[in-house]
Amino acid sequence: LSILTTFSQKKAPHIVFVIGDEEYRSEESMPMLGQILHRELGAKISLCYPLNPEGIIDPNITDNIEGLEALATADLMVVFTRWRNLPANQAKMITDYAESGRPMVGFRTATHTFMYKDNPEMQHLNNDWPAKVFGQQWITHHGHFDDGKFQVTNISIKDGQEDNPILNGFNDFEAFSWLYHVDGGDWKLQGDSEPIL
């Protein structure tokens, strides 16, 4: 949020949404978030969708996301993708942005942005890349039971994070859904990852 506040004081940011998951409806939620950012910050919004050969948005298309060229001028990349096997040139636009050091945000399945089963040259993107970029790869679900029947997840602020500006206005809550397991046992968050909830 402080990054976006800084942008809004200087110039309207260009925010590029990289969208593509067949489970969580990112093709519906991310445009809504983009509208809010456009309204509140005057941000230029670019939406990069998985398109089928007829040019229709189709989250089940895992080998194409159109519009990634917008990342060349992006101030922020927002990733909400799941197990994509993009052509090398499209994957490179995403990884080049990440390597540029510019800000990025990953929603939920960004921990498993890519899935290359049959291409050994691209398989480093399956687990190594998200671990370096987002702090962890896909591991497993945690609390994957009684979904929708009971509140199975308690979300609260981690000790020492009470004054974190990202959590401004946050209140503890319980959710009916499970989480992803990313820390504990043989798995540890990587780099300078810092849990806040």
mmCIF file of C-alpha atoms in Angstrom:
data_model
loop_
_atom_site.group_PDB
_atom_site.id
_atom_site.type_symbol
_atom_site.label_atom_id
_atom_site.label_comp_id
_atom_site.label_asym_id
_atom_site.label_seq_id
_atom_site.Cartn_x
_atom_site.Cartn_y
_atom_site.Cartn_z
ATOM 1 C CA LEU A 1 0.000 0.000 0.000
ATOM 2 C CA SER A 2 2.812 2.439 0.746
ATOM 3 C CA ILE A 3 4.226 1.749 -2.733
ATOM 4 C CA LEU A 4 0.880 2.617 -4.291
ATOM 5 C CA THR A 5 0.547 5.731 -2.123
ATOM 6 C CA THR A 6 3.968 6.870 -3.328
ATOM 7 C CA PHE A 7 2.908 6.283 -6.944
ATOM 8 C CA SER A 8 -0.315 8.241 -6.491
ATOM 9 C CA GLN A 9 1.604 11.232 -5.132
ATOM 10 C CA LYS A 10 3.983 11.314 -8.117
ATOM 11 C CA LYS A 11 2.281 9.776 -11.127
ATOM 12 C CA ALA A 12 -0.440 7.315 -11.896
ATOM 13 C CA PRO A 13 1.067 3.811 -11.816
ATOM 14 C CA HIS A 14 0.757 1.297 -14.625
ATOM 15 C CA ILE A 15 -0.478 -1.913 -13.024
ATOM 16 C CA VAL A 16 -0.432 -5.104 -15.091
ATOM 17 C CA PHE A 17 -2.553 -8.058 -14.014
ATOM 18 C CA VAL A 18 -1.303 -11.470 -15.189
ATOM 19 C CA ILE A 19 -4.392 -13.659 -14.983
ATOM 20 C CA GLY A 20 -4.896 -17.370 -15.552
ATOM 21 C CA ASP A 21 -6.344 -19.951 -13.191
ATOM 22 C CA GLU A 22 -9.128 -22.429 -13.735
ATOM 23 C CA GLU A 23 -10.200 -22.722 -10.096
ATOM 24 C CA TYR A 24 -10.532 -19.371 -8.309
ATOM 25 C CA ARG A 25 -12.061 -17.105 -11.003
ATOM 26 C CA SER A 26 -9.176 -14.630 -11.230
ATOM 27 C CA GLU A 27 -10.566 -13.529 -14.604
ATOM 28 C CA GLU A 28 -13.510 -12.098 -12.648
ATOM 29 C CA SER A 29 -11.879 -10.831 -9.449
ATOM 30 C CA MET A 30 -8.749 -9.177 -10.870
ATOM 31 C CA PRO A 31 -10.608 -6.813 -13.243
ATOM 32 C CA MET A 32 -12.707 -5.689 -10.257
ATOM 33 C CA LEU A 33 -9.537 -5.001 -8.265
ATOM 34 C CA GLY A 34 -8.166 -3.146 -11.293
ATOM 35 C CA GLN A 35 -11.281 -0.948 -11.396
ATOM 36 C CA ILE A 36 -10.795 -0.053 -7.733
ATOM 37 C CA LEU A 37 -7.131 0.849 -8.317
ATOM 38 C CA HIS A 38 -8.065 2.912 -11.354
ATOM 39 C CA ARG A 39 -10.747 4.756 -9.368
ATOM 40 C CA GLU A 40 -8.610 5.333 -6.270
ATOM 41 C CA LEU A 41 -5.199 5.996 -7.853
ATOM 42 C CA GLY A 42 -5.989 6.896 -11.428
ATOM 43 C CA ALA A 43 -3.855 3.859 -12.305
ATOM 44 C CA LYS A 44 -3.480 2.676 -15.864
ATOM 45 C CA ILE A 45 -4.639 -0.952 -15.789
ATOM 46 C CA SER A 46 -3.617 -3.680 -18.227
ATOM 47 C CA LEU A 47 -5.308 -7.074 -18.012
ATOM 48 C CA CYS A 48 -3.497 -10.075 -19.489
ATOM 49 C CA TYR A 49 -5.883 -12.996 -19.945
ATOM 50 C CA PRO A 50 -5.661 -16.596 -21.148
ATOM 51 C CA LEU A 51 -7.342 -16.504 -24.542
ATOM 52 C CA ASN A 52 -8.449 -19.384 -26.704
ATOM 53 C CA PRO A 53 -7.771 -19.403 -30.470
ATOM 54 C CA GLU A 54 -11.019 -17.474 -31.065
ATOM 55 C CA GLY A 55 -9.820 -14.680 -28.748
ATOM 56 C CA ILE A 56 -12.257 -15.518 -25.935
ATOM 57 C CA ILE A 57 -11.163 -15.488 -22.289
ATOM 58 C CA ASP A 58 -10.839 -19.110 -21.202
ATOM 59 C CA PRO A 59 -9.174 -19.924 -17.850
ATOM 60 C CA ASN A 60 -8.685 -23.526 -18.991
ATOM 61 C CA ILE A 61 -6.194 -22.384 -21.650
ATOM 62 C CA THR A 62 -2.860 -22.978 -19.898
ATOM 63 C CA ASP A 63 -0.507 -22.258 -22.807
ATOM 64 C CA ASN A 64 -1.375 -18.654 -23.688
ATOM 65 C CA ILE A 65 -1.734 -15.340 -21.851
ATOM 66 C CA GLU A 66 -2.251 -12.407 -24.190
ATOM 67 C CA GLY A 67 -0.960 -8.888 -23.578
ATOM 68 C CA LEU A 68 2.156 -9.624 -21.518
ATOM 69 C CA GLU A 69 4.044 -7.014 -23.569
ATOM 70 C CA ALA A 70 2.453 -4.477 -21.190
ATOM 71 C CA LEU A 71 4.940 -5.617 -18.533
ATOM 72 C CA ALA A 72 7.653 -3.618 -20.324
ATOM 73 C CA THR A 73 6.165 -0.378 -18.948
ATOM 74 C CA ALA A 74 4.586 -1.735 -15.747
ATOM 75 C CA ASP A 75 5.172 -0.188 -12.338
ATOM 76 C CA LEU A 76 3.532 -3.164 -10.608
ATOM 77 C CA MET A 77 2.814 -6.734 -11.726
ATOM 78 C CA VAL A 78 -0.059 -8.587 -10.048
ATOM 79 C CA VAL A 79 0.076 -12.356 -10.620
ATOM 80 C CA PHE A 80 -2.912 -14.649 -10.140
ATOM 81 C CA THR A 81 -2.101 -17.693 -12.234
ATOM 82 C CA ARG A 82 -2.131 -21.428 -11.659
ATOM 83 C CA TRP A 83 -0.059 -24.127 -13.358
ATOM 84 C CA ARG A 84 0.522 -22.400 -16.706
ATOM 85 C CA ASN A 85 2.726 -23.950 -19.386
ATOM 86 C CA LEU A 86 3.297 -20.808 -21.424
ATOM 87 C CA PRO A 87 5.518 -20.580 -24.484
ATOM 88 C CA ALA A 88 9.072 -19.578 -23.564
ATOM 89 C CA ASN A 89 8.657 -16.020 -24.899
ATOM 90 C CA GLN A 90 5.583 -15.395 -22.717
ATOM 91 C CA ALA A 91 7.171 -16.927 -19.605
ATOM 92 C CA LYS A 92 10.237 -14.751 -20.237
ATOM 93 C CA MET A 93 8.168 -11.560 -20.116
ATOM 94 C CA ILE A 94 6.954 -12.547 -16.639
ATOM 95 C CA THR A 95 10.349 -13.672 -15.357
ATOM 96 C CA ASP A 96 12.111 -10.640 -16.873
ATOM 97 C CA TYR A 97 9.730 -8.375 -14.982
ATOM 98 C CA ALA A 98 10.423 -10.257 -11.739
ATOM 99 C CA GLU A 99 14.174 -10.021 -12.313
ATOM 100 C CA SER A 100 13.893 -6.263 -12.923
ATOM 101 C CA GLY A 101 13.298 -5.702 -9.206
ATOM 102 C CA ARG A 102 10.102 -3.733 -9.769
ATOM 103 C CA PRO A 103 7.231 -4.364 -7.320
ATOM 104 C CA MET A 104 5.017 -7.392 -7.695
ATOM 105 C CA VAL A 105 2.146 -9.029 -5.847
ATOM 106 C CA GLY A 106 1.175 -12.690 -6.022
ATOM 107 C CA PHE A 107 -2.290 -13.937 -5.134
ATOM 108 C CA ARG A 108 -2.892 -17.454 -3.809
ATOM 109 C CA THR A 109 -1.807 -19.715 -6.681
ATOM 110 C CA ALA A 110 1.198 -17.548 -7.588
ATOM 111 C CA THR A 111 3.136 -20.163 -5.591
ATOM 112 C CA HIS A 112 2.463 -22.432 -8.545
ATOM 113 C CA THR A 113 2.368 -20.000 -11.443
ATOM 114 C CA PHE A 114 3.963 -22.478 -13.854
ATOM 115 C CA MET A 115 3.757 -26.212 -14.519
ATOM 116 C CA TYR A 116 5.990 -27.654 -17.209
ATOM 117 C CA LYS A 117 5.681 -31.453 -17.158
ATOM 118 C CA ASP A 118 7.239 -32.268 -20.516
ATOM 119 C CA ASN A 119 9.746 -29.449 -21.028
ATOM 120 C CA PRO A 120 12.931 -29.982 -18.960
ATOM 121 C CA GLU A 121 14.338 -26.610 -20.021
ATOM 122 C CA MET A 122 11.403 -24.822 -18.359
ATOM 123 C CA GLN A 123 10.915 -27.025 -15.282
ATOM 124 C CA HIS A 124 12.966 -24.700 -13.043
ATOM 125 C CA LEU A 125 9.911 -22.413 -13.177
ATOM 126 C CA ASN A 126 7.714 -25.059 -11.522
ATOM 127 C CA ASN A 127 9.208 -24.840 -8.015
ATOM 128 C CA ASP A 128 12.497 -22.925 -7.967
ATOM 129 C CA TRP A 129 11.122 -19.727 -9.489
ATOM 130 C CA PRO A 130 8.134 -19.204 -7.146
ATOM 131 C CA ALA A 131 10.287 -20.089 -4.145
ATOM 132 C CA LYS A 132 12.765 -17.345 -5.068
ATOM 133 C CA VAL A 133 10.154 -14.783 -6.082
ATOM 134 C CA PHE A 134 7.296 -15.391 -3.636
ATOM 135 C CA GLY A 135 9.130 -17.183 -0.830
ATOM 136 C CA GLN A 136 7.739 -20.651 -1.422
ATOM 137 C CA GLN A 137 6.580 -23.152 -4.020
ATOM 138 C CA TRP A 138 3.358 -25.160 -4.053
ATOM 139 C CA ILE A 139 3.504 -27.820 -1.346
ATOM 140 C CA THR A 140 0.062 -28.963 -0.193
ATOM 141 C CA HIS A 141 -3.199 -27.830 1.367
ATOM 142 C CA HIS A 142 -3.452 -27.393 5.125
ATOM 143 C CA GLY A 143 -6.765 -28.061 6.844
ATOM 144 C CA HIS A 144 -8.372 -29.478 3.695
ATOM 145 C CA PHE A 145 -11.475 -30.890 5.388
ATOM 146 C CA ASP A 146 -15.121 -30.004 6.041
ATOM 147 C CA ASP A 147 -14.849 -27.239 3.471
ATOM 148 C CA GLY A 148 -17.803 -24.927 3.718
ATOM 149 C CA LYS A 149 -19.378 -26.625 6.738
ATOM 150 C CA PHE A 150 -17.331 -25.073 9.534
ATOM 151 C CA GLN A 151 -14.934 -22.230 10.069
ATOM 152 C CA VAL A 152 -11.624 -24.099 9.798
ATOM 153 C CA THR A 153 -9.053 -21.287 9.636
ATOM 154 C CA ASN A 154 -8.360 -18.549 12.177
ATOM 155 C CA ILE A 155 -6.596 -15.512 10.711
ATOM 156 C CA SER A 156 -4.884 -13.123 13.126
ATOM 157 C CA ILE A 157 -1.997 -10.658 13.129
ATOM 158 C CA LYS A 158 1.366 -12.249 13.892
ATOM 159 C CA ASP A 159 3.074 -10.937 17.030
ATOM 160 C CA GLY A 160 5.246 -7.936 16.196
ATOM 161 C CA GLN A 161 3.285 -7.030 13.048
ATOM 162 C CA GLU A 162 0.568 -4.943 14.712
ATOM 163 C CA ASP A 163 1.929 -1.668 13.264
ATOM 164 C CA ASN A 164 2.598 -2.995 9.756
ATOM 165 C CA PRO A 165 0.946 -0.505 7.352
ATOM 166 C CA ILE A 166 -0.183 -3.342 5.071
ATOM 167 C CA LEU A 167 -2.521 -4.423 7.877
ATOM 168 C CA ASN A 168 -4.114 -1.003 8.380
ATOM 169 C CA GLY A 169 -7.792 -1.670 9.108
ATOM 170 C CA PHE A 170 -7.352 -5.456 9.387
ATOM 171 C CA ASN A 171 -9.379 -7.363 11.975
ATOM 172 C CA ASP A 172 -8.950 -11.010 13.006
ATOM 173 C CA PHE A 173 -11.474 -13.363 11.399
ATOM 174 C CA GLU A 174 -12.347 -17.004 10.854
ATOM 175 C CA ALA A 175 -12.739 -18.512 7.390
ATOM 176 C CA PHE A 176 -14.505 -21.563 6.018
ATOM 177 C CA SER A 177 -11.662 -22.369 3.630
ATOM 178 C CA TRP A 178 -8.296 -24.078 3.989
ATOM 179 C CA LEU A 179 -4.814 -22.637 3.492
ATOM 180 C CA TYR A 180 -1.669 -23.600 1.636
ATOM 181 C CA HIS A 181 1.085 -25.133 3.738
ATOM 182 C CA VAL A 182 4.263 -23.094 3.168
ATOM 183 C CA ASP A 183 6.283 -23.155 6.395
ATOM 184 C CA GLY A 184 7.075 -25.931 8.862
ATOM 185 C CA GLY A 185 8.557 -29.398 8.919
ATOM 186 C CA ASP A 186 10.937 -29.812 5.987
ATOM 187 C CA TRP A 187 9.614 -26.647 4.311
ATOM 188 C CA LYS A 188 10.798 -23.160 5.222
ATOM 189 C CA LEU A 189 9.921 -19.791 3.774
ATOM 190 C CA GLN A 190 12.808 -18.582 1.660
ATOM 191 C CA GLY A 191 14.729 -15.347 1.209
ATOM 192 C CA ASP A 192 13.556 -12.365 3.214
ATOM 193 C CA SER A 193 9.937 -13.555 3.452
ATOM 194 C CA GLU A 194 8.247 -12.144 6.531
ATOM 195 C CA PRO A 195 4.894 -13.559 7.648
ATOM 196 C CA ILE A 196 2.464 -10.906 8.847
ATOM 197 C CA LEU A 197 -0.663 -12.999 9.563
#
